[in-house]
Amino acid sequence: PKAERASTSGAFGAQKGGGKRHIHRRPFEVVPIPRYDRANPHHRRLAELSQAAHERVAAFLADTRPEKLPQSIGNLRSRIREYLHDILSQIEAACAAVLTEK
């Protein structure tokens, strides 16, 4: 099946850039991302980290009063990235391991 094209427009930056994103090439065209392999420990680690990140974000949102959350999606994403800094570092390392193994 033919891969769907990435969207070149969206809400982020809509006020300044007319909603246009500056995408020149999609990563899937240039990075050989392997299919998930349950037998591969790097793949399993990445899946575990993903699950942990989802659980932590759900807990963060459940524990934070709505009026304390940032009103813009960009600010909320920034706060969540700060909150997940340690796990995102581990995800980057796991991705690097998956993409560099032979």
PDB file of C-alpha atoms in Angstrom:
ATOM      1  CA  PRO A   1       0.000   0.000   0.000  1.00  0.00           C
ATOM      2  CA  LYS A   2       1.066   3.511  -0.721  1.00  0.00           C
ATOM      3  CA  ALA A   3       2.081   5.587   2.309  1.00  0.00           C
ATOM      4  CA  GLU A   4      -0.033   8.617   3.090  1.00  0.00           C
ATOM      5  CA  ARG A   5       1.576  12.027   2.696  1.00  0.00           C
ATOM      6  CA  ALA A   6       2.404  14.057   5.792  1.00  0.00           C
ATOM      7  CA  SER A   7       0.302  17.149   6.288  1.00  0.00           C
ATOM      8  CA  THR A   8       2.047  20.432   5.503  1.00  0.00           C
ATOM      9  CA  SER A   9      -0.492  22.492   7.400  1.00  0.00           C
ATOM     10  CA  GLY A  10      -1.705  22.540  10.942  1.00  0.00           C
ATOM     11  CA  ALA A  11      -2.692  24.621  13.933  1.00  0.00           C
ATOM     12  CA  PHE A  12       0.850  25.194  15.231  1.00  0.00           C
ATOM     13  CA  GLY A  13       2.089  28.579  14.082  1.00  0.00           C
ATOM     14  CA  ALA A  14      -1.170  29.340  12.311  1.00  0.00           C
ATOM     15  CA  GLN A  15      -1.115  32.975  13.441  1.00  0.00           C
ATOM     16  CA  LYS A  16       2.377  33.683  12.096  1.00  0.00           C
ATOM     17  CA  GLY A  17       2.916  31.271   9.232  1.00  0.00           C
ATOM     18  CA  GLY A  18      -0.598  30.794   7.954  1.00  0.00           C
ATOM     19  CA  GLY A  19      -0.618  27.330   9.507  1.00  0.00           C
ATOM     20  CA  LYS A  20       2.086  26.073   7.123  1.00  0.00           C
ATOM     21  CA  ARG A  21       4.775  23.733   8.367  1.00  0.00           C
ATOM     22  CA  HIS A  22       8.231  23.754   6.837  1.00  0.00           C
ATOM     23  CA  ILE A  23       8.637  20.078   5.952  1.00  0.00           C
ATOM     24  CA  HIS A  24      11.129  19.321   3.218  1.00  0.00           C
ATOM     25  CA  ARG A  25      11.378  15.524   3.487  1.00  0.00           C
ATOM     26  CA  ARG A  26       9.529  13.031   5.594  1.00  0.00           C
ATOM     27  CA  PRO A  27      11.739  10.937   7.899  1.00  0.00           C
ATOM     28  CA  PHE A  28      10.190   7.692   6.672  1.00  0.00           C
ATOM     29  CA  GLU A  29      11.595   8.378   3.198  1.00  0.00           C
ATOM     30  CA  VAL A  30      15.195   8.586   4.377  1.00  0.00           C
ATOM     31  CA  VAL A  31      15.428   6.566   7.612  1.00  0.00           C
ATOM     32  CA  PRO A  32      15.016   2.796   7.376  1.00  0.00           C
ATOM     33  CA  ILE A  33      12.776   2.204  10.391  1.00  0.00           C
ATOM     34  CA  PRO A  34      12.402  -1.524  11.030  1.00  0.00           C
ATOM     35  CA  ARG A  35       9.087  -3.186  11.826  1.00  0.00           C
ATOM     36  CA  TYR A  36       8.493  -4.069  15.467  1.00  0.00           C
ATOM     37  CA  ASP A  37      10.102  -7.365  16.418  1.00  0.00           C
ATOM     38  CA  ARG A  38       8.980  -8.774  19.770  1.00  0.00           C
ATOM     39  CA  ALA A  39      12.162 -10.887  19.936  1.00  0.00           C
ATOM     40  CA  ASN A  40      14.372  -7.787  19.725  1.00  0.00           C
ATOM     41  CA  PRO A  41      15.242  -6.426  23.208  1.00  0.00           C
ATOM     42  CA  HIS A  42      15.714  -2.878  21.851  1.00  0.00           C
ATOM     43  CA  HIS A  43      12.224  -2.934  20.359  1.00  0.00           C
ATOM     44  CA  ARG A  44      10.715  -4.275  23.593  1.00  0.00           C
ATOM     45  CA  ARG A  45      12.534  -1.582  25.621  1.00  0.00           C
ATOM     46  CA  LEU A  46      11.177   1.142  23.337  1.00  0.00           C
ATOM     47  CA  ALA A  47       7.644  -0.240  23.720  1.00  0.00           C
ATOM     48  CA  GLU A  48       8.044  -0.335  27.537  1.00  0.00           C
ATOM     49  CA  LEU A  49       9.286   3.264  27.611  1.00  0.00           C
ATOM     50  CA  SER A  50       6.391   4.362  25.425  1.00  0.00           C
ATOM     51  CA  GLN A  51       3.896   2.725  27.770  1.00  0.00           C
ATOM     52  CA  ALA A  52       5.585   4.336  30.791  1.00  0.00           C
ATOM     53  CA  ALA A  53       5.462   7.767  29.137  1.00  0.00           C
ATOM     54  CA  HIS A  54       1.758   7.387  28.339  1.00  0.00           C
ATOM     55  CA  GLU A  55       1.015   6.369  31.917  1.00  0.00           C
ATOM     56  CA  ARG A  56       2.997   9.291  33.352  1.00  0.00           C
ATOM     57  CA  VAL A  57       1.224  11.813  31.115  1.00  0.00           C
ATOM     58  CA  ALA A  58      -2.161  10.379  32.089  1.00  0.00           C
ATOM     59  CA  ALA A  59      -1.200  10.658  35.767  1.00  0.00           C
ATOM     60  CA  PHE A  60       0.089  14.212  35.248  1.00  0.00           C
ATOM     61  CA  LEU A  61      -3.169  15.290  33.629  1.00  0.00           C
ATOM     62  CA  ALA A  62      -5.295  13.511  36.257  1.00  0.00           C
ATOM     63  CA  ASP A  63      -3.350  15.101  39.128  1.00  0.00           C
ATOM     64  CA  THR A  64      -3.386  18.648  37.740  1.00  0.00           C
ATOM     65  CA  ARG A  65      -6.404  20.866  38.187  1.00  0.00           C
ATOM     66  CA  PRO A  66      -7.648  22.062  34.771  1.00  0.00           C
ATOM     67  CA  GLU A  67      -7.193  25.734  35.671  1.00  0.00           C
ATOM     68  CA  LYS A  68      -3.484  25.033  36.355  1.00  0.00           C
ATOM     69  CA  LEU A  69      -2.884  23.586  32.883  1.00  0.00           C
ATOM     70  CA  PRO A  70      -1.511  25.875  30.145  1.00  0.00           C
ATOM     71  CA  GLN A  71      -4.226  27.147  27.839  1.00  0.00           C
ATOM     72  CA  SER A  72      -2.254  26.731  24.606  1.00  0.00           C
ATOM     73  CA  ILE A  73      -1.375  23.307  23.239  1.00  0.00           C
ATOM     74  CA  GLY A  74       2.216  24.436  22.618  1.00  0.00           C
ATOM     75  CA  ASN A  75       2.708  25.415  26.250  1.00  0.00           C
ATOM     76  CA  LEU A  76       1.103  22.178  27.430  1.00  0.00           C
ATOM     77  CA  ARG A  77       3.430  20.148  25.194  1.00  0.00           C
ATOM     78  CA  SER A  78       6.427  22.048  26.587  1.00  0.00           C
ATOM     79  CA  ARG A  79       5.340  21.333  30.161  1.00  0.00           C
ATOM     80  CA  ILE A  80       4.846  17.674  29.436  1.00  0.00           C
ATOM     81  CA  ARG A  81       8.251  17.452  27.722  1.00  0.00           C
ATOM     82  CA  GLU A  82       9.827  18.961  30.856  1.00  0.00           C
ATOM     83  CA  TYR A  83       7.865  16.528  33.035  1.00  0.00           C
ATOM     84  CA  LEU A  84       9.038  13.568  30.905  1.00  0.00           C
ATOM     85  CA  HIS A  85      12.623  14.761  30.390  1.00  0.00           C
ATOM     86  CA  ASP A  86      14.214  11.641  31.905  1.00  0.00           C
ATOM     87  CA  ILE A  87      12.041   9.160  30.039  1.00  0.00           C
ATOM     88  CA  LEU A  88      12.371  11.070  26.743  1.00  0.00           C
ATOM     89  CA  SER A  89      16.164  10.795  27.056  1.00  0.00           C
ATOM     90  CA  GLN A  90      15.797   7.040  27.460  1.00  0.00           C
ATOM     91  CA  ILE A  91      13.450   6.897  24.453  1.00  0.00           C
ATOM     92  CA  GLU A  92      16.007   8.753  22.322  1.00  0.00           C
ATOM     93  CA  ALA A  93      18.702   6.265  23.340  1.00  0.00           C
ATOM     94  CA  ALA A  94      16.401   3.303  22.622  1.00  0.00           C
ATOM     95  CA  CYS A  95      15.521   4.751  19.186  1.00  0.00           C
ATOM     96  CA  ALA A  96      19.202   5.210  18.400  1.00  0.00           C
ATOM     97  CA  ALA A  97      19.832   1.578  19.348  1.00  0.00           C
ATOM     98  CA  VAL A  98      16.995   0.364  17.089  1.00  0.00           C
ATOM     99  CA  LEU A  99      18.092   2.511  14.148  1.00  0.00           C
ATOM    100  CA  THR A 100      21.796   1.644  14.346  1.00  0.00           C
ATOM    101  CA  GLU A 101      21.635  -2.117  14.867  1.00  0.00           C
ATOM    102  CA  LYS A 102      22.360  -4.395  11.954  1.00  0.00           C
TER     103      LYS A 102
END
